[in-house]
């Protein structure tokens, strides 16, 4: 018999049921069965008048065990939630920590909910592509109304206990966690004495059909607009809440269960679950120590107040850190601050930031020109031009002024760390922290482990990124690291296909149908086409054989630099950001191809999608082969959070697993013959193709430092 993770003890006339499944008391079928048995035991014990259900480890239940989702499910009517709800003696939920997903559903099945003020509640199922399947969509609308219930189910957000109390989800708050159990016992006795069972199932859903119709329509619009890859789940949530309104409770529960079952095995839900686990795994780096307590960074500095430096400074100010913003001189530093001011002002104008919060954030950023001002800082992020000699000079300076124990980070996007900190006395304190543009928005921070980076430095860099609310993923210190390096061939291919016959509109449409919120040429117009142009000219000056992009070059030379000039790959009406197809671009493409004798052909949509992505998969395999990334999932997390890869596809490598290494390697061989030597399947891809093993099975070649 597996050991039960639910204990039952009688204390006087109240039974205490403790769910204990460390670390977060995730619910599996076993826990559910044990809860059913615990309720039955309370009912059968004549000395017991009521039951308190709580969780061990300072938390209630953080959700169902996602690994067991999709397995055999207990029939409606026999689940823990059904059993608690129908108990003839009151059951009180005593909540500390998290009551999320299945955890909140257990609490909603109870007859009274007490929470500590620090507790957090929520129904997060939609984030992994399903709906609450334990009555959440049927009970919550009865408690808080259709509008709020849908907002909670669709957003999947965490609700702090005081808000949950204001909404009526929590009946009573206790400030002191130590008083939780005792208060729950007192409430349990009170309910028992009053014979008060307060079952949510017996409540009517508030509101009338007319107002609900508007609420459902709004919720469907939210579902259509989602960029989180969970559109089906958001629509399903509406359907389930409609059932709560239209059907008696038991029939609504059966409907919820059917809808849940229709989602849980879908490719989207599998991809979203995969992404969820990949994100959790990415926090684990072989050899990286766990720092206890986790470091907190209060005083920070950023060197270079350009595009990236200002965004990084904003990210730091946003979480309350003080920031010294260092430039070449005071004027430049002040200009940096004005740029930040202008960005914040735009947010205030849009209504996404209050004027007060803007003032608070700005007050945290201090322009400086003297490195002496950095001596008290806990962390510094260098974001000057991408120039190894300049970066070396700056890190030499930082080594002198930064206090012992300070964390030294570089935002370089391509340069291996040893090229500018090799020989630096503080090299052990230096890691890469590669933010993505715009740095105050994009969640990814690629943490680069240099040859001399100390394991504790890596851990501190992770802690810093997390403090900023970012997603940190480790990368080895090679040219371009992992994210940009795996994406470079993707970029080459979609550009070359336009020479061969695809239209930018076709490429953008195919990528958007795949799930990208916006196509790569549209992104180019936002970022500005002149940046890539300048880089290509530099490369061409260094290497006359450098393969330039004549169409993109021609557009820039015509003054079409993207949205900022009203035209790029598309044209833009004055004041509009909506890309409009432009016959001029089609003409440029035709002209350039004719001049260069490039034969154009119709390229099928499948090739438009697969060529850039297969090229990236092959490069990612090379990166894994070299041990520059820990695992395929890390590549996926980088693509999700650095490049807006569609979450419903899981990630680059998860998507590739849906196709299989053999098919990919075979196609790459054909493209090598048709398109040239840049197509070479790497050894690891060939190995997978030969063995039939999935990408997810790739074993780590990451070399942990001793
Ligand atoms: P940028 O040109 O916008 O800004 C660089 C800033 O550094 C300028 O304001 C410049 O005045 C300042 N600077 C130069 N020398 C300095 C010195 N000695 N002391 C203090 N400040 C100095 O460049 P950027 O796009 O912000 O890129 C900065 C770094 O971030 C580069 O290493 C780049 O590779 C990396 N990066 C850029 C992007 C991107 O999309 N732009 C993305 C990720 C990483």
XYZ file of C-alpha atoms and ligand atoms in Angstrom:
750
model
C 0.000 0.000 0.000
C 1.425 3.424 -0.809
C 1.834 5.521 2.286
C -1.108 7.857 2.681
C -0.264 11.544 2.529
C -3.339 12.551 4.508
C -3.493 12.229 8.273
C -6.638 12.205 10.445
C -6.523 12.987 14.162
C -9.270 13.848 16.587
C -8.754 16.793 18.875
C -11.663 16.936 21.268
C -14.773 16.995 19.127
C -13.110 18.223 15.917
C -11.112 16.110 13.455
C -7.947 17.585 11.983
C -7.101 16.395 8.485
C -3.618 17.330 7.261
C -2.611 16.964 3.615
C 1.102 16.253 3.576
C 2.842 15.785 0.272
C 6.014 17.888 0.251
C 6.942 20.386 -0.922
C 3.571 21.905 -1.876
C 1.070 19.123 -1.094
C 0.233 18.506 -4.765
C -2.919 16.423 -5.155
C -2.744 13.043 -6.815
C -5.367 10.309 -7.001
C -3.905 8.796 -3.843
C -4.331 12.044 -1.881
C -7.885 12.351 -3.145
C -8.770 8.837 -2.047
C -7.226 9.493 1.353
C -9.302 12.673 1.705
C -12.462 10.754 0.880
C -11.566 8.236 3.573
C -10.810 11.005 6.069
C -14.218 12.623 5.567
C -15.915 9.238 5.937
C -14.019 8.671 9.162
C -15.196 12.004 10.569
C -18.768 11.175 9.636
C -18.556 7.747 11.203
C -17.031 8.970 14.472
C -19.809 9.936 16.884
C -17.348 12.019 18.923
C -16.576 14.262 15.943
C -18.853 17.240 15.218
C -16.809 18.921 12.471
C -13.572 18.633 10.472
C -10.748 21.055 9.731
C -8.754 20.385 6.536
C -5.340 21.968 6.259
C -1.933 21.410 4.666
C 1.504 20.671 6.085
C 4.627 22.728 5.246
C 2.917 26.124 5.734
C 0.819 25.679 2.632
C -2.595 24.315 1.748
C -2.437 22.647 -1.684
C -0.646 24.275 -4.620
C -2.587 22.298 -7.230
C -3.055 18.907 -8.770
C 0.047 16.917 -9.553
C 0.358 17.957 -13.186
C 2.413 14.896 -14.091
C -0.615 12.757 -13.324
C -3.019 14.866 -15.410
C -4.588 12.964 -18.212
C -4.419 9.700 -16.266
C -7.534 7.805 -15.214
C -9.936 10.125 -13.456
C -12.303 9.472 -10.577
C -15.957 9.615 -11.657
C -17.893 12.756 -10.800
C -19.681 12.236 -7.503
C -16.915 10.114 -5.976
C -14.151 12.686 -5.843
C -12.758 14.309 -2.720
C -14.529 17.563 -3.542
C -17.896 15.811 -3.907
C -17.386 13.907 -0.689
C -16.348 16.971 1.366
C -19.219 19.023 -0.018
C -21.836 16.393 0.860
C -20.415 15.619 4.302
C -23.155 15.877 6.903
C -20.744 17.497 9.359
C -19.187 20.911 8.616
C -15.736 20.927 7.001
C -13.564 24.040 7.390
C -10.567 24.771 5.146
C -7.634 26.359 6.997
C -5.413 27.925 4.336
C -1.856 29.152 4.618
C 0.560 29.511 1.683
C -1.081 28.435 -1.570
C -4.574 27.207 -2.415
C -4.195 27.033 -6.165
C -6.027 24.986 -8.782
C -7.197 21.705 -7.261
C -6.225 23.188 -3.885
C -8.738 26.000 -4.156
C -11.308 23.536 -5.482
C -10.929 21.468 -2.297
C -11.339 24.663 -0.272
C -14.446 25.641 -2.272
C -15.969 22.250 -1.525
C -15.524 22.968 2.191
C -18.238 24.790 4.075
C -16.067 27.614 5.395
C -12.671 29.009 4.409
C -10.184 30.645 6.765
C -6.910 31.958 5.379
C -3.829 33.659 6.705
C -3.321 37.172 5.357
C -0.233 35.954 3.464
C -2.048 33.124 1.671
C -2.595 33.168 -2.094
C -5.488 31.580 -3.927
C -6.346 31.018 -7.571
C -7.496 28.697 -10.320
C -4.455 28.457 -12.562
C -5.573 25.560 -14.796
C -6.049 27.719 -17.889
C -2.305 28.445 -17.874
C -1.681 24.800 -18.721
C -4.465 24.637 -21.286
C -7.253 23.050 -19.272
C -10.087 24.246 -17.050
C -10.590 23.551 -13.366
C -11.942 20.017 -13.293
C -12.926 19.662 -9.650
C -15.955 21.932 -9.577
C -14.087 25.244 -9.732
C -16.096 26.473 -12.708
C -19.358 25.465 -11.019
C -18.780 26.669 -7.459
C -16.871 29.899 -8.027
C -19.607 31.636 -10.097
C -22.122 30.787 -7.374
C -19.847 32.470 -4.848
C -18.543 35.549 -6.675
C -20.740 35.908 -9.773
C -20.117 35.043 -13.393
C -18.043 38.098 -14.277
C -15.466 37.713 -11.508
C -15.380 33.948 -11.764
C -14.548 34.145 -15.458
C -11.865 36.742 -14.874
C -10.285 34.507 -12.224
C -10.515 31.293 -14.265
C -9.330 32.878 -17.516
C -6.440 34.849 -16.045
C -5.265 32.024 -13.800
C -3.882 34.775 -11.584
C -3.030 34.459 -7.922
C -5.351 36.288 -5.581
C -3.916 37.572 -2.321
C -5.995 36.476 0.678
C -7.273 39.987 1.564
C -8.664 40.358 -1.967
C -10.091 36.843 -1.790
C -11.860 37.874 1.400
C -13.239 41.027 -0.227
C -14.546 38.850 -3.080
C -16.189 36.435 -0.653
C -13.958 33.477 -1.517
C -12.417 33.541 1.952
C -14.803 33.846 4.893
C -12.309 34.914 7.506
C -8.709 36.145 7.622
C -6.193 35.606 10.393
C -3.135 37.801 10.612
C -1.026 35.432 12.665
C -0.367 32.123 10.886
C 0.149 30.522 14.310
C -3.505 31.278 15.109
C -4.860 29.623 11.935
C -5.596 26.173 13.298
C -7.100 27.357 16.541
C -9.399 29.837 14.744
C -10.434 27.111 12.291
C -11.310 24.822 15.195
C -13.444 27.554 16.801
C -15.281 28.193 13.514
C -15.794 24.460 12.972
C -17.432 24.114 16.394
C -19.561 27.204 15.812
C -20.843 25.878 12.465
C -21.520 22.470 14.003
C -23.459 24.028 16.880
C -25.515 26.122 14.470
C -26.038 23.146 12.111
C -24.788 25.453 9.365
C -23.409 23.598 6.319
C -23.283 26.510 3.850
C -22.752 24.381 0.745
C -21.826 26.506 -2.243
C -23.612 24.018 -4.543
C -26.924 25.119 -3.018
C -26.432 28.806 -3.907
C -27.987 30.241 -7.066
C -25.635 31.846 -9.600
C -26.205 35.583 -9.136
C -27.301 37.842 -12.018
C -29.740 37.569 -14.901
C -29.455 36.150 -18.390
C -29.179 39.515 -20.153
C -26.176 40.816 -18.195
C -24.570 37.386 -18.286
C -24.780 37.300 -22.079
C -22.649 40.443 -22.225
C -20.182 38.952 -19.728
C -19.853 35.770 -21.787
C -19.320 37.765 -24.972
C -16.573 39.821 -23.297
C -14.919 36.655 -21.990
C -14.973 35.150 -25.503
C -13.304 38.287 -26.834
C -10.604 37.906 -24.166
C -10.129 34.306 -25.266
C -9.733 35.349 -28.892
C -7.198 38.005 -27.928
C -4.980 35.823 -25.764
C -1.301 35.545 -26.610
C -0.646 32.890 -24.007
C -1.365 29.945 -26.319
C -4.382 28.840 -24.268
C -7.261 30.106 -26.408
C -9.124 26.787 -26.358
C -8.971 26.614 -22.583
C -10.241 30.190 -22.237
C -13.201 29.441 -24.513
C -13.820 26.220 -22.629
C -13.916 28.198 -19.379
C -16.776 30.269 -20.787
C -18.608 27.128 -21.818
C -18.202 25.614 -18.369
C -19.433 28.743 -16.571
C -22.381 28.907 -18.978
C -23.176 25.363 -17.887
C -23.070 26.509 -14.257
C -25.774 29.048 -15.098
C -27.913 26.856 -17.327
C -27.804 23.469 -15.599
C -28.527 22.092 -12.142
C -25.344 21.669 -10.072
C -24.807 17.951 -10.698
C -25.325 18.272 -14.447
C -22.972 21.293 -14.506
C -20.323 19.218 -12.738
C -20.685 16.469 -15.320
C -20.379 19.027 -18.121
C -17.250 20.538 -16.537
C -15.743 17.099 -16.350
C -16.483 16.402 -20.024
C -14.949 19.700 -21.101
C -11.877 19.052 -18.972
C -11.461 15.612 -20.519
C -11.745 17.035 -24.028
C -8.865 19.429 -23.334
C -6.414 17.507 -21.215
C -5.008 15.279 -23.965
C -4.935 17.944 -26.683
C -1.600 18.891 -28.280
C -1.972 22.447 -26.922
C -2.478 21.305 -23.337
C 0.467 18.904 -23.644
C 2.650 21.695 -25.035
C 1.613 24.088 -22.268
C 2.351 21.461 -19.602
C 5.692 20.805 -21.256
C 6.521 24.532 -21.200
C 5.521 24.740 -17.547
C 7.934 21.938 -16.621
C 10.693 23.239 -18.868
C 10.516 26.544 -16.996
C 10.808 24.775 -13.666
C 13.683 22.571 -14.852
C 15.575 25.574 -16.217
C 16.034 26.804 -12.647
C 18.258 23.799 -11.986
C 21.815 24.120 -13.192
C 24.250 21.285 -12.464
C 26.825 22.492 -9.962
C 24.983 25.716 -9.136
C 24.668 25.995 -5.361
C 21.394 26.826 -3.644
C 21.939 30.044 -1.750
C 20.211 30.201 1.592
C 19.013 32.785 2.304
C 18.413 33.933 -1.280
C 20.409 37.139 -1.872
C 18.469 40.404 -2.205
C 19.900 43.251 -4.241
C 19.001 46.717 -3.006
C 21.530 49.006 -4.662
C 22.347 48.508 -8.325
C 24.131 50.196 -11.184
C 23.961 50.106 -14.961
C 26.836 51.181 -17.202
C 25.620 52.585 -20.514
C 22.211 54.249 -20.779
C 21.399 53.284 -24.367
C 18.581 51.036 -25.595
C 19.415 48.137 -23.314
C 20.896 50.004 -20.333
C 17.795 52.158 -19.936
C 15.514 49.120 -20.143
C 17.588 47.249 -17.552
C 17.611 50.297 -15.252
C 13.810 50.451 -15.586
C 13.483 46.773 -14.670
C 15.543 47.404 -11.546
C 13.650 50.567 -10.535
C 10.378 48.729 -11.068
C 11.117 46.285 -8.272
C 12.243 49.036 -5.903
C 16.001 48.905 -6.423
C 18.098 52.056 -6.430
C 20.011 52.449 -9.712
C 23.130 54.471 -10.497
C 23.014 55.089 -14.227
C 26.550 55.555 -15.535
C 27.417 57.141 -18.874
C 30.504 58.638 -20.452
C 29.667 62.007 -18.885
C 26.905 63.632 -16.858
C 25.115 65.005 -19.912
C 24.883 61.579 -21.497
C 23.701 60.085 -18.192
C 20.997 62.751 -17.905
C 19.960 62.075 -21.497
C 19.577 58.420 -20.544
C 17.301 59.394 -17.670
C 15.232 61.619 -19.992
C 14.751 58.668 -22.339
C 13.482 56.590 -19.432
C 11.245 59.503 -18.406
C 9.790 59.597 -21.926
C 9.136 55.831 -21.949
C 7.365 56.076 -18.595
C 5.409 59.107 -19.823
C 4.099 57.023 -22.739
C 2.953 54.347 -20.258
C 1.208 56.997 -18.161
C -0.504 58.336 -21.298
C -1.627 54.784 -22.181
C -2.969 54.366 -18.659
C -0.718 51.397 -17.825
C 1.286 53.326 -15.194
C 0.174 55.907 -12.633
C 1.880 59.295 -12.453
C 2.786 58.586 -8.810
C 4.431 55.277 -9.640
C 6.318 56.921 -12.495
C 7.666 59.541 -10.076
C 8.661 56.866 -7.549
C 10.525 54.838 -10.168
C 12.322 57.831 -11.644
C 13.414 58.962 -8.185
C 15.216 55.628 -7.774
C 17.430 56.226 -10.819
C 20.372 58.555 -10.375
C 22.494 59.622 -13.357
C 26.209 59.558 -12.498
C 29.486 59.838 -14.362
C 31.914 58.890 -11.622
C 32.625 55.239 -10.837
C 33.242 56.153 -7.176
C 29.443 56.303 -6.890
C 29.317 52.510 -7.443
C 31.316 51.513 -4.361
C 28.224 50.668 -2.314
C 26.333 48.829 -5.083
C 25.407 45.149 -4.722
C 25.209 44.552 -8.457
C 26.285 46.255 -11.667
C 25.148 45.492 -15.220
C 27.392 46.641 -18.063
C 25.472 47.575 -21.249
C 27.886 49.662 -23.340
C 28.595 49.168 -27.057
C 29.310 45.616 -28.214
C 33.081 46.106 -28.201
C 35.383 43.734 -26.325
C 38.125 46.324 -25.721
C 35.655 48.835 -24.295
C 34.080 46.173 -22.107
C 37.527 45.089 -20.884
C 38.369 48.648 -19.839
C 35.076 48.914 -17.975
C 35.471 45.611 -16.124
C 39.031 46.579 -15.144
C 37.537 49.702 -13.580
C 34.713 47.783 -11.921
C 37.195 45.339 -10.397
C 38.725 48.283 -8.549
C 35.598 50.081 -7.360
C 32.992 47.413 -6.653
C 32.774 46.266 -3.029
C 33.790 42.683 -2.158
C 30.904 40.305 -2.809
C 29.289 42.528 -5.437
C 27.851 40.836 -8.519
C 29.328 41.981 -11.850
C 27.227 41.345 -14.968
C 27.620 42.015 -18.677
C 24.725 42.366 -21.110
C 26.889 41.400 -24.067
C 24.810 39.602 -26.668
C 27.626 37.801 -28.451
C 31.097 38.156 -26.923
C 32.421 35.205 -24.876
C 33.179 36.531 -21.383
C 36.847 35.538 -21.282
C 37.510 37.886 -24.203
C 37.003 40.829 -21.837
C 37.414 39.490 -18.295
C 40.200 36.968 -18.882
C 42.917 38.017 -16.412
C 40.563 40.305 -14.475
C 41.137 39.912 -10.717
C 37.366 39.730 -10.162
C 36.564 37.356 -13.077
C 35.002 34.883 -10.615
C 32.390 37.525 -9.728
C 31.457 38.138 -13.383
C 28.635 36.444 -15.302
C 26.734 37.362 -18.428
C 23.182 38.649 -18.021
C 21.882 38.847 -21.559
C 18.577 40.731 -21.530
C 16.317 40.902 -24.589
C 14.953 44.046 -26.147
C 12.954 45.851 -24.842
C 14.633 44.850 -21.578
C 11.903 46.237 -19.337
C 9.332 44.060 -21.127
C 10.977 40.840 -22.306
C 11.200 38.188 -19.600
C 14.279 36.255 -20.652
C 17.673 36.763 -19.087
C 20.269 34.414 -20.518
C 22.752 33.954 -17.709
C 26.159 33.272 -19.217
C 28.547 31.040 -17.312
C 32.050 32.199 -18.195
C 35.043 29.889 -17.819
C 35.996 31.769 -14.653
C 32.511 32.499 -13.309
C 32.225 31.044 -9.781
C 29.231 28.707 -9.217
C 28.007 31.054 -6.460
C 28.182 33.994 -8.895
C 25.960 32.070 -11.284
C 23.492 31.443 -8.461
C 23.537 35.133 -7.552
C 22.933 36.118 -11.171
C 19.908 33.781 -11.218
C 18.654 35.332 -7.973
C 19.093 38.826 -9.406
C 17.135 37.947 -12.556
C 14.357 36.411 -10.488
C 14.246 39.474 -8.259
C 13.536 41.468 -11.427
C 10.703 39.059 -12.244
C 12.642 37.616 -15.167
C 13.085 34.055 -16.386
C 16.754 33.084 -16.050
C 18.257 30.327 -18.189
C 21.916 29.385 -18.200
C 24.125 29.380 -21.308
C 27.741 28.484 -21.949
C 30.125 31.233 -23.008
C 30.325 30.700 -26.780
C 29.822 33.087 -29.697
C 26.211 34.304 -29.547
C 25.511 32.068 -26.522
C 22.400 29.886 -26.852
C 19.402 32.048 -27.700
C 20.796 34.217 -30.497
C 23.039 31.468 -31.782
C 20.153 29.031 -32.237
C 18.037 31.764 -33.800
C 20.606 33.099 -36.280
C 19.981 30.415 -38.945
C 16.213 30.933 -38.536
C 16.701 34.576 -39.470
C 18.897 33.763 -42.425
C 16.388 31.307 -43.890
C 13.266 33.449 -43.741
C 15.158 36.287 -45.388
C 16.598 34.065 -48.127
C 13.187 32.613 -48.925
C 12.058 36.079 -49.952
C 14.780 36.110 -52.589
C 13.730 32.659 -53.750
C 10.059 33.434 -54.160
C 8.186 33.905 -50.884
C 6.574 37.267 -50.121
C 7.218 38.884 -46.728
C 3.439 38.768 -46.268
C 3.478 35.006 -46.807
C 6.262 34.465 -44.268
C 4.500 36.648 -41.688
C 1.156 34.940 -42.283
C 2.638 31.435 -41.952
C 4.445 32.345 -38.728
C 1.306 33.926 -37.295
C -0.782 30.899 -38.234
C 1.829 28.849 -36.379
C 1.060 31.026 -33.348
C 3.595 33.866 -33.301
C 1.782 37.052 -32.221
C 3.429 38.897 -35.122
C 5.519 37.927 -38.139
C 9.306 38.368 -38.382
C 9.161 41.047 -41.099
C 6.692 43.030 -39.002
C 9.128 42.709 -36.087
C 11.896 43.970 -38.367
C 9.867 47.069 -39.174
C 9.366 47.761 -35.458
C 13.033 47.227 -34.532
C 14.293 49.280 -37.497
C 15.936 47.846 -40.603
C 18.938 50.167 -40.391
C 20.502 48.229 -37.483
C 20.898 44.984 -39.433
C 21.981 47.020 -42.461
C 24.836 48.615 -40.514
C 25.949 45.221 -39.172
C 25.946 43.735 -42.695
C 28.053 46.626 -44.032
C 30.584 46.087 -41.229
C 30.732 42.365 -41.950
C 31.123 43.010 -45.651
C 33.999 45.399 -44.995
C 35.752 42.655 -43.005
C 34.891 39.829 -45.384
C 34.205 40.472 -49.078
C 32.537 37.035 -49.304
C 30.019 37.888 -46.585
C 26.530 36.912 -47.776
C 24.591 40.168 -47.558
C 20.829 40.590 -47.997
C 20.384 42.693 -51.137
C 16.612 43.203 -50.806
C 16.797 44.381 -47.212
C 19.786 46.566 -48.145
C 17.893 48.148 -51.038
C 14.924 49.014 -48.806
C 17.150 50.814 -46.302
C 18.958 52.645 -49.098
C 15.548 53.859 -50.295
C 14.990 55.347 -46.817
C 12.594 52.539 -45.792
C 13.915 51.865 -42.293
C 10.692 50.495 -40.812
C 7.869 52.037 -38.799
C 9.958 55.016 -37.769
C 10.143 56.178 -41.406
C 6.570 55.167 -42.276
C 7.782 52.326 -44.498
C 9.946 49.216 -44.444
C 8.794 45.743 -45.472
C 5.316 47.283 -45.231
C 4.000 50.807 -45.363
C 2.273 52.596 -42.491
C -0.404 55.281 -42.664
C 0.557 58.380 -40.665
C -0.023 57.716 -36.960
C -0.768 54.019 -37.556
C 1.279 50.959 -36.667
C -0.770 48.666 -38.862
C 1.367 47.092 -41.589
C -0.098 47.531 -45.068
C 1.213 45.570 -48.074
C 3.149 47.808 -50.422
C 3.507 47.100 -54.164
C 6.790 49.022 -54.012
C 8.299 46.205 -51.926
C 7.083 43.554 -54.363
C 8.716 45.581 -57.144
C 12.001 45.886 -55.214
C 12.057 42.133 -54.656
C 11.440 41.491 -58.334
C 14.051 44.046 -59.442
C 16.780 42.772 -57.143
C 16.147 39.161 -58.137
C 16.159 40.009 -61.837
C 19.393 42.007 -61.510
C 21.039 39.084 -59.717
C 19.572 36.413 -61.935
C 17.800 34.691 -59.044
C 15.053 32.373 -60.343
C 11.937 32.722 -58.215
C 9.481 29.929 -57.496
C 6.343 29.513 -55.421
C 7.382 28.272 -51.980
C 4.780 26.152 -50.191
C 3.665 27.292 -46.731
C 5.041 24.105 -45.164
C 8.547 24.968 -46.411
C 8.171 28.571 -45.256
C 7.521 27.279 -41.754
C 9.977 24.418 -41.655
C 13.079 25.849 -43.245
C 13.792 28.495 -40.598
C 12.744 26.200 -37.761
C 14.664 23.105 -38.925
C 17.770 25.256 -39.344
C 17.339 26.429 -35.747
C 16.735 22.900 -34.429
C 19.961 21.720 -36.070
C 21.946 24.591 -34.526
C 20.339 23.939 -31.118
C 21.513 20.325 -31.397
C 25.021 21.553 -32.127
C 24.840 23.778 -29.038
C 23.716 20.806 -26.927
C 26.405 18.626 -28.479
C 29.030 21.175 -27.402
C 27.560 21.254 -23.872
C 26.764 24.962 -24.176
C 23.163 24.452 -23.017
C 22.113 22.165 -20.189
C 19.059 20.589 -21.824
C 16.733 20.943 -24.831
C 14.054 22.413 -22.564
C 16.357 25.345 -21.770
C 16.460 26.210 -25.475
C 12.670 26.080 -25.478
C 12.341 28.416 -22.500
C 14.681 30.870 -24.226
C 12.608 30.822 -27.418
C 9.380 31.245 -25.436
C 10.555 34.196 -23.379
C 13.156 35.796 -25.630
C 11.563 35.467 -29.067
C 7.816 35.112 -28.497
C 7.773 31.508 -29.752
C 4.146 30.289 -29.540
C 3.601 28.657 -26.185
C 0.943 26.297 -27.578
C 3.810 24.700 -29.543
C 5.724 24.111 -26.288
C 9.044 25.373 -27.586
C 11.380 24.820 -30.525
C 12.580 21.365 -29.460
C 9.176 20.190 -28.254
C 7.777 21.156 -31.639
C 10.640 19.294 -33.322
C 9.784 16.182 -31.291
C 6.349 16.254 -32.896
C 8.075 15.832 -36.259
C 10.956 13.581 -35.308
C 14.702 13.750 -35.848
C 14.689 11.322 -38.784
C 12.309 13.462 -40.839
C 14.233 16.614 -39.971
C 17.644 15.138 -40.801
C 16.291 13.702 -44.066
C 14.888 17.056 -45.088
C 18.135 18.822 -44.186
C 20.024 16.425 -46.477
C 17.669 17.327 -49.311
C 18.124 21.026 -48.668
C 21.888 20.556 -48.607
C 21.660 19.188 -52.125
C 19.235 21.882 -53.283
C 20.345 24.943 -51.343
C 23.975 24.501 -50.485
C 26.507 23.602 -47.867
C 25.094 25.727 -45.051
C 22.712 22.786 -44.572
C 24.657 20.131 -42.643
C 22.884 17.955 -40.098
C 25.068 17.849 -36.983
C 26.195 14.572 -35.401
C 23.710 14.711 -32.555
C 20.776 15.182 -34.941
C 22.029 12.241 -37.018
C 22.386 10.125 -33.915
C 18.770 10.847 -32.902
C 17.626 10.158 -36.462
C 19.411 6.796 -36.374
C 18.212 5.671 -32.931
C 14.728 7.143 -33.174
C 15.186 8.750 -29.750
C 13.334 12.020 -29.141
C 15.038 15.379 -28.652
C 13.739 15.333 -25.092
C 16.025 12.351 -24.400
C 19.230 14.279 -25.178
C 21.569 13.816 -22.264
C 23.298 16.807 -20.789
C 26.892 17.430 -21.823
C 27.046 20.531 -19.654
C 30.295 20.598 -17.718
C 29.566 21.637 -14.157
C 32.461 23.393 -12.457
C 33.994 21.522 -9.559
P 23.359 51.511 -27.418
O 24.262 51.996 -28.445
O 21.913 51.846 -27.487
O 23.862 51.969 -25.989
C 25.188 51.884 -25.550
C 25.402 53.018 -24.567
O 26.657 52.834 -23.927
C 25.443 54.395 -25.218
O 24.474 55.233 -24.602
C 26.853 54.872 -24.948
O 26.941 56.267 -24.721
C 27.219 54.113 -23.693
N 28.648 54.017 -23.465
C 29.626 53.817 -24.387
N 30.818 53.812 -23.773
C 30.612 54.004 -22.463
C 31.446 54.107 -21.338
N 32.758 54.001 -21.451
N 30.887 54.333 -20.138
C 29.557 54.447 -20.016
N 28.716 54.362 -21.051
C 29.228 54.141 -22.263
O 23.538 49.911 -27.380
P 22.540 48.817 -26.878
O 21.701 48.339 -28.001
O 21.885 49.259 -25.627
O 23.537 47.634 -26.535
C 24.320 47.626 -25.371
C 24.816 46.227 -25.107
O 23.688 45.360 -25.006
C 25.681 45.636 -26.199
O 26.648 44.832 -25.607
C 24.711 44.819 -27.014
O 25.322 43.760 -27.708
C 23.816 44.298 -25.928
N 22.471 43.908 -26.363
C 21.757 44.638 -27.243
C 20.475 44.241 -27.603
C 19.647 45.054 -28.541
O 18.623 44.530 -29.029
N 19.961 46.296 -28.811
C 19.922 43.101 -27.038
C 20.660 42.393 -26.102
C 21.932 42.800 -25.771
